[in-house]
Amino acid sequence: MNNTLLENDYGKQRPTILDRQGVIIAKSALIRSVYANPSKIQDKSKVIADLMKVFPQLNRNELKKKLYSTQNFVWIVKNITKNEEHNLLRLKLDFIEVRKNYARIYPHGRLFSHVIGYVNVDQNGVTGLEKWVNSVNDSVVISTLDIAIQHVLHNEISYAVNEFGAEWGGAIVADIDTGEILGMVSYPDFDPHKINSPFDKCMFNQMTAGIYEFGSIMKIFNLALCVAHGDPNKEYDVSSNLTIGSFTIRDITPFNGSLNIVDGFSKSSNICYAKAALDIGGEKQRKFLESLNLFDQINLEISEVGKPSKPSHWSKSTIVTASYGYGISLTPLNVLHGLMKLLNPNYDNLKLVRNAQYNCEKSQYQYSSNIAKLVIHCLNNNAKKWHSKGISDHQFGGKTGTANIIQNKKYVQKKNIVSFVCIFPSYKPKYAMIVMFGAPKPSQSTFGFATSVWFTLPVARNIINILMNSRLAFEK
């Protein structure tokens, strides 16, 4: 069997893209389209009348405009049925022809739009996996995606964006052992069959191309830093605010006493983590975060990947703000990648194509098993707090993050990026997930709060419960 694609009289046939279960996500199909040479047609009124009999769905005025032009070539209608072709040929209209050519078909419409992308009129991939497929000669590409998981993500995220009045939302689920991305959704999305403008906001993949400050989620990496270079048991006084230059560091929920980094993680104490980071120093902090590739552009099979921003100077204030997630902007991919490096010593890179090989440089930094154990413990320990938020399930552990949106290099008050990164199942983490929303609106259901826990946590719970209960996440 020949698995290599060939070009023929019908144009370019592209590889079929499958999900990990063998479901077709994108394929090339032979379609029939009608075109005309208006400059050669004599009795245009009769031709228009005949064409309208075969294709009553056409707009007569638009058809008239096309046929009364002086062009040598115009499309009349694309993707006609065999029956329509038969009826047209019976009319024997001069200078009206049927052309067969390959066109890209996306059986699931918008479901995979950002991750799969789309092709142009010449059948060349423009974005997403379609662009990567341009250089592939095989007839089939098997992606890491799972259509069942993708449906769950799309349903929950699209519903939540509308429910919260958010500007956008997104989620990624990945396998910690393999780095394979099982589902990725950015919403609003688009119909890959109908591209109005590549610059429409809905075309932007928030989960790969967007860079954001992640707030307290950065405490995960600073927790690991403290295990590697500090004393996890050392306690820091958080009774009063911390002042660094003109900046004052506060805790949302003040605590009168001292906390170590484990308790500080549970209480999400900015003061505790700022003091711990200052103890360790900026050079070690910077190198540790760099070892997790947090400031690198993630290597993935799609080109729409943002490049994180790193402070040019690692000052005392940078040490402090980096400890609790301000002053550093990352992509959601960087956050997942960094977390998975901490949890799995054999992890190399995120993937969208099965059996993809990467020439990734192995980190010179060796993360001890104690780091993974403490990170997992702290993420799972957070579940104890979620009873008060109506979250009673303990199948996952995670950390929320809230950060002000940046516009024109300034923070916008009361307008947040909210995110949640988690691992599941909690007893033996196999999957990592990140859920995000841009500028969700506080409401009565969130008691007027605009922090992450009220938005991302319920959505993540719904997604994980569906996956765990249906065992979709455990299919190979």
XYZ file of C-alpha atoms in Angstrom:
476
model
C 0.000 0.000 0.000
C 1.371 3.417 -0.959
C 1.112 5.878 1.952
C 2.561 8.769 -0.026
C 0.326 11.486 -1.422
C 0.395 12.278 -5.113
C -0.784 15.309 -7.070
C -3.188 14.624 -9.926
C -5.460 16.454 -12.343
C -7.721 17.382 -9.433
C -5.029 19.306 -7.606
C -3.445 18.781 -4.230
C -4.678 16.076 -1.898
C -3.633 16.698 1.695
C -3.060 14.137 4.452
C -6.089 13.068 6.458
C -5.797 14.177 10.095
C -7.173 11.743 12.676
C -7.710 11.946 16.400
C -5.990 9.348 18.595
C -8.993 6.994 18.255
C -8.963 7.126 14.434
C -11.806 9.638 14.045
C -11.387 11.911 11.014
C -10.758 15.538 11.984
C -9.781 16.909 8.577
C -9.720 15.331 5.118
C -9.489 16.167 1.428
C -12.630 15.433 -0.574
C -13.198 15.597 -4.313
C -15.862 18.212 -5.014
C -17.553 19.530 -8.159
C -17.755 23.247 -8.842
C -19.238 25.271 -11.703
C -17.422 28.093 -13.451
C -18.084 30.264 -16.507
C -16.331 32.397 -19.121
C -18.628 35.477 -19.256
C -16.738 37.068 -22.141
C -17.801 34.194 -24.459
C -21.453 33.860 -23.438
C -23.883 35.369 -25.982
C -27.393 34.952 -24.570
C -26.688 35.802 -20.944
C -30.352 36.168 -19.925
C -31.155 32.623 -21.064
C -28.063 31.213 -19.321
C -29.032 32.981 -16.087
C -32.572 31.575 -16.294
C -31.276 28.050 -16.942
C -28.745 28.216 -14.109
C -31.403 29.399 -11.663
C -33.507 26.315 -12.527
C -30.620 24.003 -11.584
C -29.361 26.082 -8.654
C -32.355 27.920 -7.151
C -30.301 28.712 -4.047
C -28.214 31.236 -6.018
C -28.808 34.963 -5.738
C -30.052 36.088 -9.158
C -28.600 39.599 -8.859
C -25.158 38.279 -7.908
C -25.275 35.743 -10.734
C -26.252 38.468 -13.197
C -23.365 40.617 -12.011
C -20.916 37.773 -12.595
C -22.136 36.825 -16.070
C -22.371 40.405 -17.321
C -18.761 41.034 -16.368
C -15.961 41.035 -18.948
C -13.873 38.459 -17.094
C -12.689 35.219 -18.635
C -13.302 33.191 -15.469
C -15.829 33.392 -12.605
C -17.033 30.821 -10.112
C -20.765 30.212 -10.268
C -21.249 27.717 -7.446
C -18.987 25.350 -5.528
C -19.466 21.877 -4.098
C -22.481 20.782 -6.148
C -24.141 17.365 -5.939
C -23.919 14.664 -8.593
C -27.607 15.204 -9.358
C -27.025 18.931 -9.881
C -24.105 18.160 -12.171
C -26.276 15.765 -14.189
C -29.058 18.372 -14.594
C -26.551 21.040 -15.608
C -24.833 18.912 -18.262
C -28.203 18.063 -19.810
C -28.647 21.767 -20.634
C -25.429 21.791 -22.728
C -24.703 25.429 -21.938
C -21.728 26.846 -23.805
C -18.868 28.196 -21.703
C -20.361 26.800 -18.489
C -18.109 24.040 -17.170
C -17.773 21.719 -14.174
C -14.399 21.377 -12.521
C -13.448 18.647 -10.066
C -10.924 19.531 -7.382
C -9.930 18.639 -3.858
C -11.291 20.729 -1.000
C -10.631 20.488 2.729
C -13.488 19.130 4.806
C -13.763 19.468 8.590
C -16.475 17.009 9.692
C -16.723 18.519 13.180
C -16.907 22.159 12.147
C -15.666 24.505 14.862
C -14.746 21.822 17.385
C -11.020 21.709 16.597
C -10.778 25.070 14.833
C -7.774 26.643 16.576
C -5.682 23.542 16.999
C -6.296 22.144 13.494
C -6.433 25.504 11.688
C -7.510 25.943 8.087
C -6.268 26.001 4.468
C -6.368 28.698 1.784
C -7.892 28.472 -1.704
C -4.740 26.739 -2.948
C -5.176 24.044 -0.285
C -2.125 25.142 1.661
C -2.337 25.113 5.431
C -2.345 28.586 6.941
C -2.612 27.967 10.694
C -2.677 25.176 13.267
C -1.780 21.592 12.419
C -2.822 22.265 8.831
C 0.253 24.477 8.401
C 2.516 21.801 9.891
C 0.951 19.211 7.552
C 2.200 21.229 4.543
C 5.564 19.494 4.901
C 4.159 15.989 5.458
C 4.122 13.422 2.633
C 2.272 10.656 4.467
C -1.380 10.112 3.649
C -2.431 10.084 7.315
C -1.415 12.115 10.362
C -2.515 10.800 13.757
C -2.904 13.583 16.279
C -2.754 13.236 20.057
C -6.239 14.767 20.363
C -9.246 12.846 21.628
C -12.590 13.909 20.157
C -14.514 12.881 23.281
C -12.299 15.018 25.533
C -12.440 17.848 22.985
C -16.248 17.795 23.095
C -16.231 18.045 26.891
C -13.804 20.981 26.870
C -15.680 22.803 24.122
C -19.084 22.362 25.767
C -17.935 23.497 29.203
C -15.765 26.410 28.071
C -18.234 27.846 25.542
C -21.067 27.637 28.078
C -18.954 29.256 30.801
C -17.773 32.144 28.595
C -21.386 33.070 27.900
C -22.469 32.438 31.487
C -19.671 34.579 32.964
C -19.836 37.287 30.315
C -16.124 36.703 29.722
C -14.271 38.032 26.700
C -12.753 34.604 26.067
C -12.018 31.256 27.642
C -9.889 28.202 27.034
C -8.586 24.902 28.337
C -5.863 22.337 27.640
C -5.649 18.755 28.911
C -2.328 16.914 28.594
C -0.889 13.536 29.576
C 1.856 14.029 32.190
C 3.623 10.791 31.191
C 3.849 11.438 27.447
C 3.328 15.174 27.001
C 0.517 14.455 24.542
C -2.181 17.122 24.375
C -5.546 15.334 24.529
C -7.742 18.398 24.131
C -7.329 22.105 23.461
C -10.053 24.722 23.171
C -9.944 28.480 22.699
C -13.291 30.259 22.596
C -14.685 32.170 20.729
C -13.754 29.971 17.813
C -14.372 29.945 14.056
C -15.693 27.828 11.204
C -12.633 26.574 9.257
C -14.790 26.290 6.135
C -15.598 30.027 6.165
C -12.754 32.381 6.982
C -13.855 36.006 6.843
C -10.599 37.595 7.965
C -7.473 36.053 9.505
C -7.357 39.092 11.784
C -10.745 38.540 13.427
C -10.460 38.229 17.214
C -12.010 34.770 17.101
C -9.021 33.523 15.051
C -6.593 34.125 17.937
C -5.626 31.013 19.906
C -5.614 32.312 23.471
C -4.166 29.067 24.827
C -1.008 29.014 22.708
C -0.418 32.513 21.355
C -1.588 34.638 24.288
C 0.831 35.684 27.023
C -0.501 36.532 30.477
C 0.473 37.053 34.075
C -0.718 34.053 36.074
C -0.838 35.388 39.595
C -0.607 32.803 42.363
C -0.100 29.896 39.952
C 3.555 31.031 39.922
C 3.703 29.949 43.565
C 3.879 26.353 42.269
C 7.271 27.033 40.705
C 8.485 29.065 43.648
C 7.393 26.257 45.970
C 9.652 23.931 43.959
C 12.417 26.557 44.108
C 12.223 26.596 47.909
C 12.530 22.801 48.048
C 15.551 22.900 45.746
C 17.403 25.839 47.303
C 15.742 26.761 50.577
C 14.263 25.296 53.738
C 10.606 24.239 53.274
C 10.118 24.259 57.043
C 11.344 27.791 57.643
C 8.580 30.109 58.782
C 8.083 33.706 57.730
C 6.185 36.370 59.626
C 3.218 37.485 57.515
C 1.495 39.581 60.176
C 2.269 42.861 58.446
C 2.615 44.043 54.878
C 5.989 43.908 53.147
C 7.372 47.075 51.556
C 9.936 46.911 48.756
C 10.833 50.383 47.501
C 7.560 52.009 46.485
C 5.702 48.660 46.369
C 3.623 47.234 49.204
C 2.947 43.484 49.179
C -0.299 42.407 50.828
C -2.231 39.204 51.317
C -5.864 39.086 50.199
C -6.681 37.233 53.422
C -4.378 38.537 56.200
C -2.904 36.039 58.653
C -1.613 37.071 62.060
C 1.407 34.858 62.560
C 4.090 32.950 60.687
C 3.847 30.500 57.788
C 6.191 28.083 56.067
C 5.935 27.669 52.284
C 3.508 24.737 52.543
C 1.048 26.635 54.725
C 1.780 29.762 52.704
C 0.787 27.865 49.557
C -2.512 26.794 51.076
C -3.285 30.334 52.229
C -1.816 31.779 49.003
C 0.295 34.215 51.006
C 2.128 36.682 48.793
C 4.135 37.913 51.783
C 5.339 34.411 52.685
C 6.484 33.649 49.137
C 8.065 37.066 48.663
C 10.163 36.631 51.800
C 11.120 33.062 50.875
C 12.241 34.163 47.419
C 14.280 37.016 48.874
C 15.978 34.515 51.158
C 17.034 32.381 48.190
C 18.063 35.273 45.968
C 17.368 36.465 42.459
C 20.107 34.539 40.650
C 18.938 31.135 41.881
C 15.304 32.071 41.327
C 15.939 33.201 37.753
C 17.996 30.136 36.833
C 15.463 27.769 38.363
C 12.560 29.325 36.459
C 14.663 29.277 33.279
C 15.368 25.566 33.791
C 11.610 24.975 33.519
C 11.580 26.731 30.112
C 9.141 29.288 31.475
C 10.719 32.019 29.343
C 11.177 29.948 26.185
C 8.861 29.732 23.199
C 7.421 26.212 23.438
C 8.210 23.926 20.508
C 4.905 22.611 19.141
C 3.494 21.433 15.816
C 1.589 24.683 15.390
C 3.249 28.034 14.748
C 0.783 30.185 16.720
C 2.854 30.040 19.907
C 3.592 33.150 21.916
C 6.983 34.089 23.321
C 6.997 34.831 27.063
C 8.321 38.144 28.334
C 11.129 38.071 30.881
C 12.328 41.037 32.928
C 15.550 42.457 31.494
C 16.867 43.109 34.992
C 16.254 40.771 37.925
C 15.931 43.366 40.661
C 14.763 42.969 44.237
C 11.246 43.946 43.192
C 11.397 41.358 40.380
C 12.295 38.637 42.879
C 9.242 39.561 44.924
C 6.693 39.928 42.116
C 7.927 36.777 40.348
C 7.264 34.823 43.536
C 3.522 35.445 43.330
C 2.985 35.855 39.601
C 3.317 39.477 38.565
C 5.867 41.057 36.237
C 6.295 37.863 34.187
C 4.032 36.993 31.253
C 3.821 33.408 30.007
C 1.678 31.335 27.687
C -0.604 28.632 29.127
C 1.699 26.171 27.335
C 4.649 27.377 29.433
C 2.694 26.840 32.647
C 1.707 23.273 31.720
C 5.190 22.495 30.433
C 6.850 23.766 33.609
C 4.485 21.834 35.874
C 4.975 18.599 33.929
C 8.759 18.956 34.122
C 8.489 19.121 37.910
C 6.239 16.054 38.099
C 7.848 13.740 35.554
C 11.651 13.405 35.210
C 11.201 11.697 31.822
C 8.923 14.348 30.314
C 10.434 16.190 27.340
C 7.865 18.274 25.457
C 4.193 18.888 24.716
C 2.977 17.159 21.540
C 0.055 17.368 19.121
C 1.130 14.523 16.828
C 1.505 10.955 18.038
C 4.990 9.452 17.889
C 6.461 12.864 17.118
C 10.188 13.058 17.754
C 11.834 16.141 19.209
C 15.442 17.093 19.572
C 14.883 18.629 22.965
C 17.851 19.543 25.103
C 17.628 17.708 28.371
C 17.615 20.118 31.261
C 20.896 20.191 33.138
C 18.864 20.756 36.258
C 17.853 17.601 38.109
C 14.568 17.926 39.972
C 14.477 15.715 43.049
C 11.541 13.415 43.715
C 10.938 15.467 46.866
C 9.902 18.384 44.671
C 7.274 16.337 42.846
C 5.967 14.872 46.104
C 5.590 18.255 47.782
C 4.055 19.917 44.717
C 1.473 17.121 44.448
C 0.796 17.297 48.196
C 0.236 21.049 48.121
C -1.977 20.941 45.032
C -4.111 18.178 46.560
C -4.183 19.894 49.950
C -5.900 22.870 48.342
C -8.955 20.663 47.801
C -9.681 20.925 51.513
C -10.501 24.618 51.076
C -13.012 24.059 48.295
C -15.878 22.859 50.495
C -16.797 26.498 51.159
C -17.026 27.113 47.405
C -19.453 24.261 46.849
C -16.690 21.962 45.565
C -16.954 18.645 47.360
C -15.026 16.432 44.945
C -11.505 15.373 45.798
C -10.518 13.785 42.507
C -8.104 16.565 41.632
C -5.732 19.082 43.156
C -4.703 22.454 41.804
C -3.914 26.132 42.205
C -5.906 29.164 41.134
C -4.414 32.400 39.888
C -5.860 35.891 39.466
C -4.055 38.794 37.801
C -5.145 42.180 36.516
C -5.339 42.506 32.749
C -2.612 44.685 31.255
C -3.651 47.290 28.681
C -1.294 49.948 27.327
C 1.353 48.759 29.818
C -0.948 49.477 32.759
C -2.959 47.202 35.025
C -6.720 47.528 34.613
C -8.454 47.355 37.968
C -11.434 44.992 38.380
C -10.653 43.330 35.048
C -8.859 40.033 35.533
C -7.289 37.079 33.846
C -8.369 34.091 35.937
C -6.710 30.701 35.633
C -6.570 27.306 37.289
C -3.947 24.621 36.776
C -4.593 21.171 38.174
C -3.618 17.507 38.213
C -5.891 14.481 38.265
C -6.680 11.948 39.531
C -5.309 13.245 42.803
C -4.224 9.846 44.152
C -1.949 9.200 41.170
C -1.696 12.208 38.834
C -1.809 11.186 35.199
C -3.194 14.351 33.567
C -2.594 18.065 33.860
C -5.104 20.715 32.838
C -5.270 24.480 32.645
C -8.541 26.439 32.489
C -8.634 30.190 31.832
C -11.060 33.070 31.290
C -10.428 36.622 30.183
C -12.315 39.383 32.008
C -15.233 37.376 33.456
C -17.849 39.570 35.101
C -18.616 39.217 38.818
C -22.233 38.401 39.534
C -24.621 37.314 42.243
C -23.478 33.713 41.785
C -19.886 34.773 42.545
C -21.028 37.019 45.420
C -19.569 39.965 43.551
C -16.059 38.519 43.482
C -13.928 38.502 40.314
C -11.221 36.120 41.541
C -10.347 32.853 39.863
C -11.800 30.423 42.381
C -15.370 31.483 41.545
C -14.976 30.982 37.795
C -12.324 28.424 36.898
C -12.761 25.954 39.725
C -16.401 24.967 39.028
C -15.650 24.566 35.321
C -12.578 22.430 35.986
C -14.596 20.306 38.410
C -17.279 19.709 35.773
C -14.723 18.741 33.141
C -12.847 16.355 35.421
C -16.001 14.746 36.801
C -17.240 14.031 33.268
C -13.892 12.599 32.207
C -13.382 10.536 35.366
C -16.919 9.196 35.484
C -17.041 8.267 31.814
C -13.425 7.112 31.840
C -12.828 9.016 28.632
C -9.555 10.262 30.019
C -8.273 6.751 30.533
C -8.734 5.493 26.978
C -5.519 4.945 25.073
